[in-house]
PDB file of C-alpha atoms and ligand atoms in Angstrom:
ATOM      1  CA  MET A   1     -16.698   4.644  -2.439  1.00 84.00           C
ATOM      2  CA  PRO A   2     -20.117   6.309  -2.947  1.00 81.00           C
ATOM      3  CA  ASP A   3     -22.516   5.051  -0.122  1.00 84.00           C
ATOM      4  CA  VAL A   4     -26.028   5.546  -1.678  1.00 90.00           C
ATOM      5  CA  GLY A   5     -27.958   2.856   0.174  1.00 91.00           C
ATOM      6  CA  ARG A   6     -28.301   0.722  -3.081  1.00 97.00           C
ATOM      7  CA  CYS A   7     -26.282  -1.625  -5.260  1.00 98.00           C
ATOM      8  CA  LEU A   8     -23.671   0.333  -7.035  1.00 98.00           C
ATOM      9  CA  VAL A   9     -23.359   0.510 -10.882  1.00 98.00           C
ATOM     10  CA  MET A  10     -19.901   0.107 -12.233  1.00 98.00           C
ATOM     11  CA  GLY A  11     -19.693   1.300 -15.923  1.00 98.00           C
ATOM     12  CA  VAL A  12     -16.978  -0.413 -18.034  1.00 97.00           C
ATOM     13  CA  VAL A  13     -14.421   1.362 -20.239  1.00 96.00           C
ATOM     14  CA  ASN A  14     -12.137  -1.083 -21.844  1.00 92.00           C
ATOM     15  CA  VAL A  15      -9.299   0.953 -23.496  1.00 93.00           C
ATOM     16  CA  THR A  16      -8.222  -2.074 -25.646  1.00 87.00           C
ATOM     17  CA  PRO A  17      -8.430  -3.043 -29.320  1.00 82.00           C
ATOM     18  CA  ASP A  18      -9.683  -6.542 -28.458  1.00 66.00           C
ATOM     19  CA  SER A  19     -11.917  -6.650 -25.393  1.00 61.00           C
ATOM     20  CA  PHE A  20     -14.647  -9.208 -24.932  1.00 60.00           C
ATOM     21  CA  SER A  21     -17.729  -7.026 -26.088  1.00 65.00           C
ATOM     22  CA  ASP A  22     -16.402  -3.521 -26.784  1.00 64.00           C
ATOM     23  CA  GLY A  23     -12.987  -4.043 -27.864  1.00 61.00           C
ATOM     24  CA  GLY A  24     -11.674  -1.233 -30.129  1.00 67.00           C
ATOM     25  CA  GLN A  25     -14.643   1.063 -29.330  1.00 71.00           C
ATOM     26  CA  TRP A  26     -12.874   3.280 -26.779  1.00 70.00           C
ATOM     27  CA  PHE A  27      -9.281   2.757 -27.791  1.00 73.00           C
ATOM     28  CA  ASP A  28      -8.534   6.456 -28.219  1.00 87.00           C
ATOM     29  CA  PRO A  29      -7.940   8.128 -24.744  1.00 90.00           C
ATOM     30  CA  ALA A  30     -10.216  11.117 -25.690  1.00 93.00           C
ATOM     31  CA  ILE A  31     -13.064   8.827 -26.810  1.00 93.00           C
ATOM     32  CA  ALA A  32     -12.545   6.636 -23.741  1.00 95.00           C
ATOM     33  CA  VAL A  33     -12.833   9.794 -21.352  1.00 97.00           C
ATOM     34  CA  ARG A  34     -15.889  10.897 -23.319  1.00 96.00           C
ATOM     35  CA  HIS A  35     -17.486   7.442 -22.957  1.00 97.00           C
ATOM     36  CA  GLY A  36     -16.717   7.374 -19.238  1.00 98.00           C
ATOM     37  CA  LEU A  37     -18.315  10.658 -18.724  1.00 98.00           C
ATOM     38  CA  GLU A  38     -21.375   9.486 -20.759  1.00 98.00           C
ATOM     39  CA  LEU A  39     -21.618   6.425 -18.326  1.00 98.00           C
ATOM     40  CA  VAL A  40     -21.584   8.761 -15.264  1.00 98.00           C
ATOM     41  CA  GLU A  41     -24.467  10.795 -16.924  1.00 98.00           C
ATOM     42  CA  GLN A  42     -26.372   7.439 -17.470  1.00 98.00           C
ATOM     43  CA  GLY A  43     -26.039   6.659 -13.667  1.00 98.00           C
ATOM     44  CA  ALA A  44     -22.647   4.977 -13.285  1.00 98.00           C
ATOM     45  CA  ASP A  45     -21.366   5.421  -9.656  1.00 98.00           C
ATOM     46  CA  ILE A  46     -17.833   4.030 -10.673  1.00 98.00           C
ATOM     47  CA  VAL A  47     -16.149   3.917 -14.025  1.00 98.00           C
ATOM     48  CA  ASP A  48     -13.878   0.787 -14.466  1.00 98.00           C
ATOM     49  CA  VAL A  49     -11.005   1.396 -16.705  1.00 98.00           C
ATOM     50  CA  GLY A  50      -9.021  -1.497 -18.190  1.00 96.00           C
ATOM     51  CA  GLY A  51      -6.151  -1.719 -20.660  1.00 95.00           C
ATOM     52  CA  GLU A  52      -5.717  -5.366 -20.963  1.00 93.00           C
ATOM     53  CA  SER A  53      -8.395  -7.693 -22.508  1.00 86.00           C
ATOM     54  CA  THR A  54      -9.261 -10.724 -20.314  1.00 82.00           C
ATOM     55  CA  ARG A  55     -11.447 -12.515 -22.938  1.00 76.00           C
ATOM     56  CA  PRO A  56     -10.735 -16.181 -23.299  1.00 73.00           C
ATOM     57  CA  GLY A  57      -7.533 -16.782 -25.283  1.00 73.00           C
ATOM     58  CA  ALA A  58      -6.260 -13.216 -25.245  1.00 78.00           C
ATOM     59  CA  ALA A  59      -2.666 -12.614 -25.201  1.00 80.00           C
ATOM     60  CA  ARG A  60      -1.194 -10.335 -22.535  1.00 86.00           C
ATOM     61  CA  VAL A  61      -0.175  -6.656 -23.253  1.00 91.00           C
ATOM     62  CA  SER A  62       3.205  -5.329 -21.997  1.00 94.00           C
ATOM     63  CA  LEU A  63       3.338  -3.284 -18.860  1.00 96.00           C
ATOM     64  CA  GLU A  64       4.295  -0.093 -20.807  1.00 95.00           C
ATOM     65  CA  GLU A  65       1.420  -0.639 -23.200  1.00 94.00           C
ATOM     66  CA  GLU A  66      -1.181  -1.075 -20.516  1.00 96.00           C
ATOM     67  CA  LEU A  67       0.035   1.936 -18.607  1.00 96.00           C
ATOM     68  CA  ALA A  68      -0.036   4.060 -21.675  1.00 95.00           C
ATOM     69  CA  ARG A  69      -3.663   2.949 -22.370  1.00 95.00           C
ATOM     70  CA  VAL A  70      -5.129   3.488 -18.875  1.00 97.00           C
ATOM     71  CA  GLU A  71      -3.207   6.397 -17.236  1.00 97.00           C
ATOM     72  CA  PRO A  72      -4.290   9.281 -19.357  1.00 97.00           C
ATOM     73  CA  VAL A  73      -7.865   8.024 -19.057  1.00 98.00           C
ATOM     74  CA  ILE A  74      -7.863   7.580 -15.416  1.00 98.00           C
ATOM     75  CA  ARG A  75      -6.184  11.013 -14.845  1.00 98.00           C
ATOM     76  CA  GLU A  76      -8.700  12.907 -16.881  1.00 98.00           C
ATOM     77  CA  LEU A  77     -11.757  11.182 -15.679  1.00 98.00           C
ATOM     78  CA  SER A  78     -10.569  11.662 -11.923  1.00 98.00           C
ATOM     79  CA  ARG A  79      -9.945  15.316 -12.845  1.00 98.00           C
ATOM     80  CA  GLU A  80     -13.492  15.644 -13.903  1.00 98.00           C
ATOM     81  CA  GLY A  81     -14.649  14.221 -10.494  1.00 98.00           C
ATOM     82  CA  VAL A  82     -15.444  10.636 -11.637  1.00 98.00           C
ATOM     83  CA  THR A  83     -14.923   7.870  -9.169  1.00 98.00           C
ATOM     84  CA  VAL A  84     -12.626   5.658 -11.294  1.00 98.00           C
ATOM     85  CA  SER A  85     -11.540   1.984 -10.596  1.00 98.00           C
ATOM     86  CA  VAL A  86      -8.607   0.450 -12.566  1.00 98.00           C
ATOM     87  CA  ASP A  87      -9.065  -3.022 -14.027  1.00 98.00           C
ATOM     88  CA  THR A  88      -5.615  -4.406 -13.780  1.00 98.00           C
ATOM     89  CA  MET A  89      -3.581  -7.519 -12.684  1.00 97.00           C
ATOM     90  CA  ARG A  90      -0.344  -5.639 -12.414  1.00 98.00           C
ATOM     91  CA  ALA A  91       0.841  -3.907  -9.222  1.00 98.00           C
ATOM     92  CA  GLU A  92       2.741  -1.109 -11.076  1.00 98.00           C
ATOM     93  CA  VAL A  93      -0.245  -0.346 -13.128  1.00 98.00           C
ATOM     94  CA  ALA A  94      -2.411  -0.306  -9.844  1.00 98.00           C
ATOM     95  CA  GLN A  95       0.104   2.056  -8.231  1.00 98.00           C
ATOM     96  CA  ALA A  96       0.191   4.302 -11.161  1.00 98.00           C
ATOM     97  CA  ALA A  97      -3.573   4.374 -11.433  1.00 98.00           C
ATOM     98  CA  VAL A  98      -3.997   5.353  -7.753  1.00 98.00           C
ATOM     99  CA  GLU A  99      -1.511   8.077  -8.145  1.00 98.00           C
ATOM    100  CA  ALA A 100      -3.590   9.321 -11.185  1.00 98.00           C
ATOM    101  CA  GLY A 101      -6.801   9.418  -9.153  1.00 98.00           C
ATOM    102  CA  ALA A 102      -8.198   5.849  -9.162  1.00 98.00           C
ATOM    103  CA  LYS A 103     -10.238   5.084  -6.043  1.00 98.00           C
ATOM    104  CA  LEU A 104     -10.508   1.431  -6.411  1.00 98.00           C
ATOM    105  CA  VAL A 105      -8.213  -1.485  -7.843  1.00 98.00           C
ATOM    106  CA  ASN A 106     -10.217  -4.255  -9.556  1.00 98.00           C
ATOM    107  CA  ASP A 107      -7.725  -7.172  -9.833  1.00 98.00           C
ATOM    108  CA  VAL A 108      -9.467 -10.079 -11.827  1.00 97.00           C
ATOM    109  CA  SER A 109      -6.795 -12.302 -10.528  1.00 96.00           C
ATOM    110  CA  GLY A 110      -7.322 -11.739  -6.914  1.00 97.00           C
ATOM    111  CA  GLY A 111      -3.678 -11.109  -6.341  1.00 97.00           C
ATOM    112  CA  LEU A 112      -2.451 -14.330  -7.978  1.00 97.00           C
ATOM    113  CA  ALA A 113      -1.006 -12.813 -11.200  1.00 96.00           C
ATOM    114  CA  ASP A 114       1.346 -10.326  -9.625  1.00 97.00           C
ATOM    115  CA  PRO A 115       2.444 -11.195  -5.989  1.00 97.00           C
ATOM    116  CA  ALA A 116       3.309  -7.500  -5.389  1.00 98.00           C
ATOM    117  CA  MET A 117      -0.267  -6.526  -5.966  1.00 98.00           C
ATOM    118  CA  PRO A 118      -1.737  -6.904  -2.342  1.00 98.00           C
ATOM    119  CA  ARG A 119       1.195  -5.052  -0.770  1.00 98.00           C
ATOM    120  CA  ILE A 120       0.783  -2.111  -3.268  1.00 98.00           C
ATOM    121  CA  VAL A 121      -3.037  -2.080  -2.599  1.00 98.00           C
ATOM    122  CA  ALA A 122      -2.445  -2.318   1.249  1.00 98.00           C
ATOM    123  CA  ALA A 123      -0.301   0.721   1.040  1.00 98.00           C
ATOM    124  CA  SER A 124      -2.701   2.667  -1.013  1.00 97.00           C
ATOM    125  CA  GLY A 125      -5.733   2.040   1.280  1.00 97.00           C
ATOM    126  CA  VAL A 126      -8.172   2.061  -1.569  1.00 98.00           C
ATOM    127  CA  PRO A 127     -10.813  -0.832  -1.940  1.00 98.00           C
ATOM    128  CA  TYR A 128      -9.535  -3.954  -3.625  1.00 98.00           C
ATOM    129  CA  VAL A 129     -11.711  -6.302  -5.694  1.00 98.00           C
ATOM    130  CA  VAL A 130     -10.415  -9.809  -5.200  1.00 98.00           C
ATOM    131  CA  MET A 131     -11.979 -11.758  -8.074  1.00 98.00           C
ATOM    132  CA  HIS A 132     -11.964 -15.746  -8.279  1.00 98.00           C
ATOM    133  CA  TRP A 133      -9.470 -16.664 -10.809  1.00 96.00           C
ATOM    134  CA  ARG A 134      -7.867 -19.871 -11.913  1.00 95.00           C
ATOM    135  CA  GLY A 135      -5.359 -18.682 -14.411  1.00 90.00           C
ATOM    136  CA  HIS A 136      -4.678 -16.483 -17.422  1.00 88.00           C
ATOM    137  CA  SER A 137      -6.788 -16.204 -20.531  1.00 82.00           C
ATOM    138  CA  HIS A 138      -5.045 -18.837 -22.457  1.00 81.00           C
ATOM    139  CA  ALA A 139      -5.586 -21.410 -19.729  1.00 80.00           C
ATOM    140  CA  MET A 140      -8.931 -20.438 -18.028  1.00 81.00           C
ATOM    141  CA  ASP A 141     -11.409 -22.510 -19.889  1.00 85.00           C
ATOM    142  CA  SER A 142      -9.579 -25.812 -19.328  1.00 88.00           C
ATOM    143  CA  ARG A 143      -9.648 -25.099 -15.559  1.00 91.00           C
ATOM    144  CA  ALA A 144     -13.472 -24.751 -15.586  1.00 92.00           C
ATOM    145  CA  VAL A 145     -13.725 -28.054 -13.525  1.00 92.00           C
ATOM    146  CA  TYR A 146     -15.628 -28.196 -10.248  1.00 96.00           C
ATOM    147  CA  GLY A 147     -17.537 -30.560  -8.040  1.00 96.00           C
ATOM    148  CA  ASP A 148     -19.647 -28.104  -6.341  1.00 97.00           C
ATOM    149  CA  VAL A 149     -18.920 -24.665  -7.852  1.00 98.00           C
ATOM    150  CA  VAL A 150     -20.325 -22.398  -5.150  1.00 98.00           C
ATOM    151  CA  THR A 151     -18.616 -24.305  -2.294  1.00 98.00           C
ATOM    152  CA  GLU A 152     -15.311 -24.400  -4.313  1.00 98.00           C
ATOM    153  CA  VAL A 153     -15.405 -20.820  -5.315  1.00 98.00           C
ATOM    154  CA  ARG A 154     -16.332 -19.804  -1.900  1.00 98.00           C
ATOM    155  CA  GLU A 155     -13.310 -21.664  -0.385  1.00 98.00           C
ATOM    156  CA  GLU A 156     -10.888 -20.393  -2.974  1.00 98.00           C
ATOM    157  CA  LEU A 157     -12.136 -16.798  -2.284  1.00 98.00           C
ATOM    158  CA  ALA A 158     -11.677 -17.422   1.470  1.00 98.00           C
ATOM    159  CA  LYS A 159      -8.107 -18.455   0.801  1.00 98.00           C
ATOM    160  CA  ARG A 160      -7.357 -15.429  -1.263  1.00 98.00           C
ATOM    161  CA  VAL A 161      -8.796 -13.200   1.558  1.00 98.00           C
ATOM    162  CA  ALA A 162      -6.549 -14.780   4.069  1.00 98.00           C
ATOM    163  CA  SER A 163      -3.679 -14.257   1.798  1.00 98.00           C
ATOM    164  CA  VAL A 164      -4.200 -10.722   1.029  1.00 98.00           C
ATOM    165  CA  LEU A 165      -4.896  -9.872   4.746  1.00 98.00           C
ATOM    166  CA  ALA A 166      -1.607 -11.523   5.569  1.00 98.00           C
ATOM    167  CA  GLU A 167       0.081  -9.161   3.097  1.00 98.00           C
ATOM    168  CA  GLY A 168      -1.447  -6.106   4.955  1.00 98.00           C
ATOM    169  CA  VAL A 169      -4.707  -5.521   3.112  1.00 98.00           C
ATOM    170  CA  ALA A 170      -7.355  -4.259   5.653  1.00 98.00           C
ATOM    171  CA  GLU A 171     -10.602  -6.154   6.126  1.00 98.00           C
ATOM    172  CA  ASN A 172     -12.545  -3.115   5.100  1.00 97.00           C
ATOM    173  CA  GLN A 173     -10.730  -2.875   1.752  1.00 98.00           C
ATOM    174  CA  ILE A 174     -11.930  -6.114   0.575  1.00 98.00           C
ATOM    175  CA  VAL A 175     -14.676  -6.697  -2.066  1.00 98.00           C
ATOM    176  CA  LEU A 176     -15.194 -10.187  -3.559  1.00 98.00           C
ATOM    177  CA  ASP A 177     -16.229 -11.218  -7.105  1.00 98.00           C
ATOM    178  CA  PRO A 178     -17.172 -14.765  -8.155  1.00 98.00           C
ATOM    179  CA  GLY A 179     -15.487 -14.065 -11.505  1.00 98.00           C
ATOM    180  CA  LEU A 180     -18.455 -15.233 -13.920  1.00 98.00           C
ATOM    181  CA  GLY A 181     -16.955 -16.564 -17.169  1.00 95.00           C
ATOM    182  CA  PHE A 182     -13.343 -16.812 -15.694  1.00 95.00           C
ATOM    183  CA  SER A 183     -12.654 -20.662 -15.690  1.00 95.00           C
ATOM    184  CA  LYS A 184     -16.395 -21.267 -15.537  1.00 96.00           C
ATOM    185  CA  ASN A 185     -18.844 -22.710 -18.083  1.00 96.00           C
ATOM    186  CA  ALA A 186     -22.477 -21.396 -18.342  1.00 97.00           C
ATOM    187  CA  GLU A 187     -23.762 -23.967 -15.750  1.00 97.00           C
ATOM    188  CA  HIS A 188     -21.173 -22.655 -13.318  1.00 98.00           C
ATOM    189  CA  ASN A 189     -22.158 -19.155 -13.926  1.00 98.00           C
ATOM    190  CA  TRP A 190     -25.817 -19.729 -13.340  1.00 98.00           C
ATOM    191  CA  LYS A 191     -25.132 -21.654 -10.069  1.00 98.00           C
ATOM    192  CA  LEU A 192     -22.927 -18.842  -8.902  1.00 98.00           C
ATOM    193  CA  ILE A 193     -25.631 -16.286  -9.580  1.00 98.00           C
ATOM    194  CA  ALA A 194     -28.152 -18.560  -7.668  1.00 98.00           C
ATOM    195  CA  GLY A 195     -25.526 -18.690  -4.990  1.00 97.00           C
ATOM    196  CA  VAL A 196     -24.926 -14.987  -4.578  1.00 97.00           C
ATOM    197  CA  ASP A 197     -26.233 -15.061  -0.921  1.00 94.00           C
ATOM    198  CA  GLN A 198     -23.921 -17.908   0.034  1.00 96.00           C
ATOM    199  CA  LEU A 199     -20.959 -15.980  -1.179  1.00 97.00           C
ATOM    200  CA  GLY A 200     -22.240 -13.120   0.817  1.00 96.00           C
ATOM    201  CA  GLU A 201     -21.756 -15.146   3.810  1.00 96.00           C
ATOM    202  CA  LEU A 202     -18.052 -14.630   3.572  1.00 97.00           C
ATOM    203  CA  GLY A 203     -18.809 -11.338   5.040  1.00 98.00           C
ATOM    204  CA  TYR A 204     -17.505  -9.047   2.246  1.00 98.00           C
ATOM    205  CA  PRO A 205     -19.315  -6.826  -0.271  1.00 98.00           C
ATOM    206  CA  LEU A 206     -19.710  -8.711  -3.583  1.00 98.00           C
ATOM    207  CA  ILE A 207     -19.396  -7.435  -7.190  1.00 98.00           C
ATOM    208  CA  ILE A 208     -21.076  -9.272 -10.023  1.00 98.00           C
ATOM    209  CA  GLY A 209     -19.929  -8.996 -13.557  1.00 98.00           C
ATOM    210  CA  ALA A 210     -22.295 -10.825 -16.028  1.00 98.00           C
ATOM    211  CA  SER A 211     -22.641  -8.133 -18.662  1.00 97.00           C
ATOM    212  CA  ARG A 212     -22.412  -9.476 -22.192  1.00 95.00           C
ATOM    213  CA  LYS A 213     -20.734 -12.562 -21.288  1.00 95.00           C
ATOM    214  CA  ARG A 214     -20.914 -15.739 -23.500  1.00 95.00           C
ATOM    215  CA  PHE A 215     -23.143 -17.693 -21.186  1.00 97.00           C
ATOM    216  CA  LEU A 216     -25.975 -15.089 -21.845  1.00 97.00           C
ATOM    217  CA  GLY A 217     -25.449 -15.270 -25.613  1.00 96.00           C
ATOM    218  CA  ARG A 218     -25.706 -19.105 -25.299  1.00 96.00           C
ATOM    219  CA  LEU A 219     -28.885 -19.062 -23.130  1.00 97.00           C
ATOM    220  CA  LEU A 220     -30.477 -16.801 -25.878  1.00 96.00           C
ATOM    221  CA  ALA A 221     -29.281 -18.880 -28.766  1.00 96.00           C
ATOM    222  CA  ASP A 222     -31.468 -19.056 -31.901  1.00 95.00           C
ATOM    223  CA  PRO A 223     -33.306 -22.356 -32.760  1.00 94.00           C
ATOM    224  CA  ASP A 224     -30.141 -23.607 -34.833  1.00 94.00           C
ATOM    225  CA  GLY A 225     -27.968 -23.102 -31.670  1.00 94.00           C
ATOM    226  CA  ALA A 226     -26.275 -19.997 -32.887  1.00 96.00           C
ATOM    227  CA  PRO A 227     -25.410 -17.778 -29.785  1.00 95.00           C
ATOM    228  CA  ARG A 228     -27.031 -14.304 -29.573  1.00 95.00           C
ATOM    229  CA  PRO A 229     -24.437 -11.731 -30.166  1.00 92.00           C
ATOM    230  CA  PHE A 230     -22.990  -9.751 -27.240  1.00 88.00           C
ATOM    231  CA  SER A 231     -24.600  -6.572 -28.302  1.00 86.00           C
ATOM    232  CA  GLN A 232     -28.051  -8.109 -27.950  1.00 93.00           C
ATOM    233  CA  SER A 233     -27.617  -9.572 -24.668  1.00 95.00           C
ATOM    234  CA  ASP A 234     -28.143  -6.374 -22.538  1.00 96.00           C
ATOM    235  CA  ASP A 235     -31.697  -7.282 -21.440  1.00 96.00           C
ATOM    236  CA  ALA A 236     -30.347 -10.557 -20.030  1.00 97.00           C
ATOM    237  CA  THR A 237     -27.626  -8.514 -18.239  1.00 98.00           C
ATOM    238  CA  LEU A 238     -30.406  -6.561 -16.666  1.00 98.00           C
ATOM    239  CA  ALA A 239     -32.195  -9.546 -15.471  1.00 98.00           C
ATOM    240  CA  VAL A 240     -29.010 -10.673 -13.726  1.00 98.00           C
ATOM    241  CA  THR A 241     -28.513  -7.153 -12.258  1.00 98.00           C
ATOM    242  CA  THR A 242     -31.926  -7.219 -10.856  1.00 98.00           C
ATOM    243  CA  LEU A 243     -31.387 -10.671  -9.147  1.00 98.00           C
ATOM    244  CA  ALA A 244     -28.017  -9.711  -7.782  1.00 98.00           C
ATOM    245  CA  ALA A 245     -29.167  -6.567  -6.386  1.00 98.00           C
ATOM    246  CA  GLN A 246     -32.105  -8.265  -4.742  1.00 97.00           C
ATOM    247  CA  ALA A 247     -29.758 -10.913  -3.320  1.00 97.00           C
ATOM    248  CA  GLY A 248     -27.627  -8.120  -1.836  1.00 96.00           C
ATOM    249  CA  ALA A 249     -24.758  -7.628  -4.114  1.00 98.00           C
ATOM    250  CA  TRP A 250     -22.788  -4.454  -3.493  1.00 98.00           C
ATOM    251  CA  CYS A 251     -22.057  -3.548  -7.060  1.00 98.00           C
ATOM    252  CA  VAL A 252     -22.741  -4.747 -10.559  1.00 98.00           C
ATOM    253  CA  ARG A 253     -20.224  -4.308 -13.498  1.00 98.00           C
ATOM    254  CA  VAL A 254     -22.013  -3.426 -16.715  1.00 98.00           C
ATOM    255  CA  HIS A 255     -21.488  -2.111 -20.202  1.00 97.00           C
ATOM    256  CA  ASP A 256     -24.905  -0.613 -20.861  1.00 97.00           C
ATOM    257  CA  VAL A 257     -25.405   1.622 -17.810  1.00 98.00           C
ATOM    258  CA  ARG A 258     -28.680   3.320 -17.967  1.00 98.00           C
ATOM    259  CA  PRO A 259     -31.035   0.340 -17.698  1.00 98.00           C
ATOM    260  CA  ASN A 260     -28.935  -1.269 -15.139  1.00 98.00           C
ATOM    261  CA  ALA A 261     -28.675   1.978 -13.105  1.00 98.00           C
ATOM    262  CA  ASP A 262     -32.666   2.136 -13.263  1.00 98.00           C
ATOM    263  CA  ALA A 263     -32.935  -1.634 -12.350  1.00 98.00           C
ATOM    264  CA  VAL A 264     -30.879  -1.004  -9.102  1.00 98.00           C
ATOM    265  CA  ARG A 265     -33.013   1.968  -8.168  1.00 98.00           C
ATOM    266  CA  VAL A 266     -36.231  -0.271  -8.624  1.00 98.00           C
ATOM    267  CA  VAL A 267     -34.848  -2.967  -6.280  1.00 98.00           C
ATOM    268  CA  ALA A 268     -33.788  -0.418  -3.716  1.00 98.00           C
ATOM    269  CA  ALA A 269     -37.401   1.174  -3.894  1.00 97.00           C
ATOM    270  CA  VAL A 270     -39.042  -2.198  -3.428  1.00 97.00           C
ATOM    271  CA  GLN A 271     -36.530  -3.148  -0.519  1.00 96.00           C
ATOM    272  CA  GLY A 272     -37.320   0.267   0.984  1.00 95.00           C
ATOM    273  CA  ALA A 273     -40.959  -0.310   0.596  1.00 97.00           C
ATOM    274  CA  ARG A 274     -40.644  -3.717   2.565  1.00 93.00           C
ATOM    275  CA  SER A 275     -38.900  -2.233   5.530  1.00 81.00           C
TER     276      SER A 275
HETATM  277  N1  PMM B   1     -15.073  -9.222 -16.212  1.00 71.21           N
HETATM  278  C1  PMM B   1     -14.397  -8.789 -17.209  1.00 71.21           C
HETATM  279  C2  PMM B   1     -13.250  -7.839 -16.901  1.00 71.21           C
HETATM  280  N2  PMM B   1     -13.101  -7.398 -15.585  1.00 71.21           N
HETATM  281  N3  PMM B   1     -13.753  -7.462 -13.337  1.00 71.21           N
HETATM  282  C3  PMM B   1     -14.491  -7.921 -12.530  1.00 71.21           C
HETATM  283  N4  PMM B   1     -14.307  -7.426 -11.041  1.00 71.21           N
HETATM  284  N5  PMM B   1     -15.525  -8.811 -12.623  1.00 71.21           N
HETATM  285  C4  PMM B   1     -15.778  -9.271 -13.823  1.00 71.21           C
HETATM  286  O1  PMM B   1     -16.620 -10.161 -14.091  1.00 71.21           O
HETATM  287  C5  PMM B   1     -14.959  -8.891 -14.937  1.00 71.21           C
HETATM  288  C6  PMM B   1     -13.957  -7.808 -14.716  1.00 71.21           C
HETATM  289  C7  PMM B   1     -14.491  -9.328 -18.539  1.00 71.21           C
HETATM  290  O2  PMM B   1     -15.531  -8.559 -19.272  1.00 71.21           O
HETATM  291  P1  PMM B   1     -15.166  -7.484 -20.369  1.00 71.21           P
HETATM  292  O3  PMM B   1     -14.024  -7.911 -21.215  1.00 71.21           O
HETATM  293  O4  PMM B   1     -16.499  -7.290 -20.987  1.00 71.21           O
HETATM  294  O5  PMM B   1     -14.771  -6.138 -19.649  1.00 71.21           O
END
């Protein structure tokens, strides 16, 4: 992974007809590749390519469909020299993606959806994002029940770490993610953002994905309570990026790259000025 002495920016390319905020926009492989290259021009360090929507309530796509969506895009972006990550819960997709040039596996299920995933990632040697997850899209909202969300997410992530290490993943491959919006309501998400430093105490790099999620739209609801549309929550995403970078996050996963890339550079400049 690029080591640039600041929080990294991961730009999102969802090659899906139905993703959370950008579903359908980059569904054509050539358009997805062009968008990935644009994100790099705008300052993305990593381009995250996904072929399965994880929005609440989404149905799963077949393995064949997911592969057909992501593989050509990953191959072409990698050929262009882009550092690509693959957003998948399937070991076979992760394997094909790494063979096509992906340099990171981003598994929103943290190895829970496909038991073969940790071994495949261990063999590949690439960094592995282990996200906090309590179940597939159809079930995730009903599992958003916590006493102390930061403590529980931290404990559940620690268990996932122990499990993937036992499967052969190396310590230095692991990146953790609290999984904002995945089996979490707005209050949980805010607590987790406030608790980034506590999650960092687990000793692994952290990635934070707040971009265009429902909790931002709810915070910014109009006086009648109608949530702000996703497309108008990018300034709020930027605020989360700034806070996360300041708190020591390793990477932020965002849709609107340029302002976030600017923000992490501002944070790095201020931190540099302090030391
Ligand atoms: N969120 C989404 C998809 N993949 N990966 C990681 N590591 N962290 C996240 O928070 C995350 C993710 C859902 O957002 P999208 O549908 O807008 O891509």
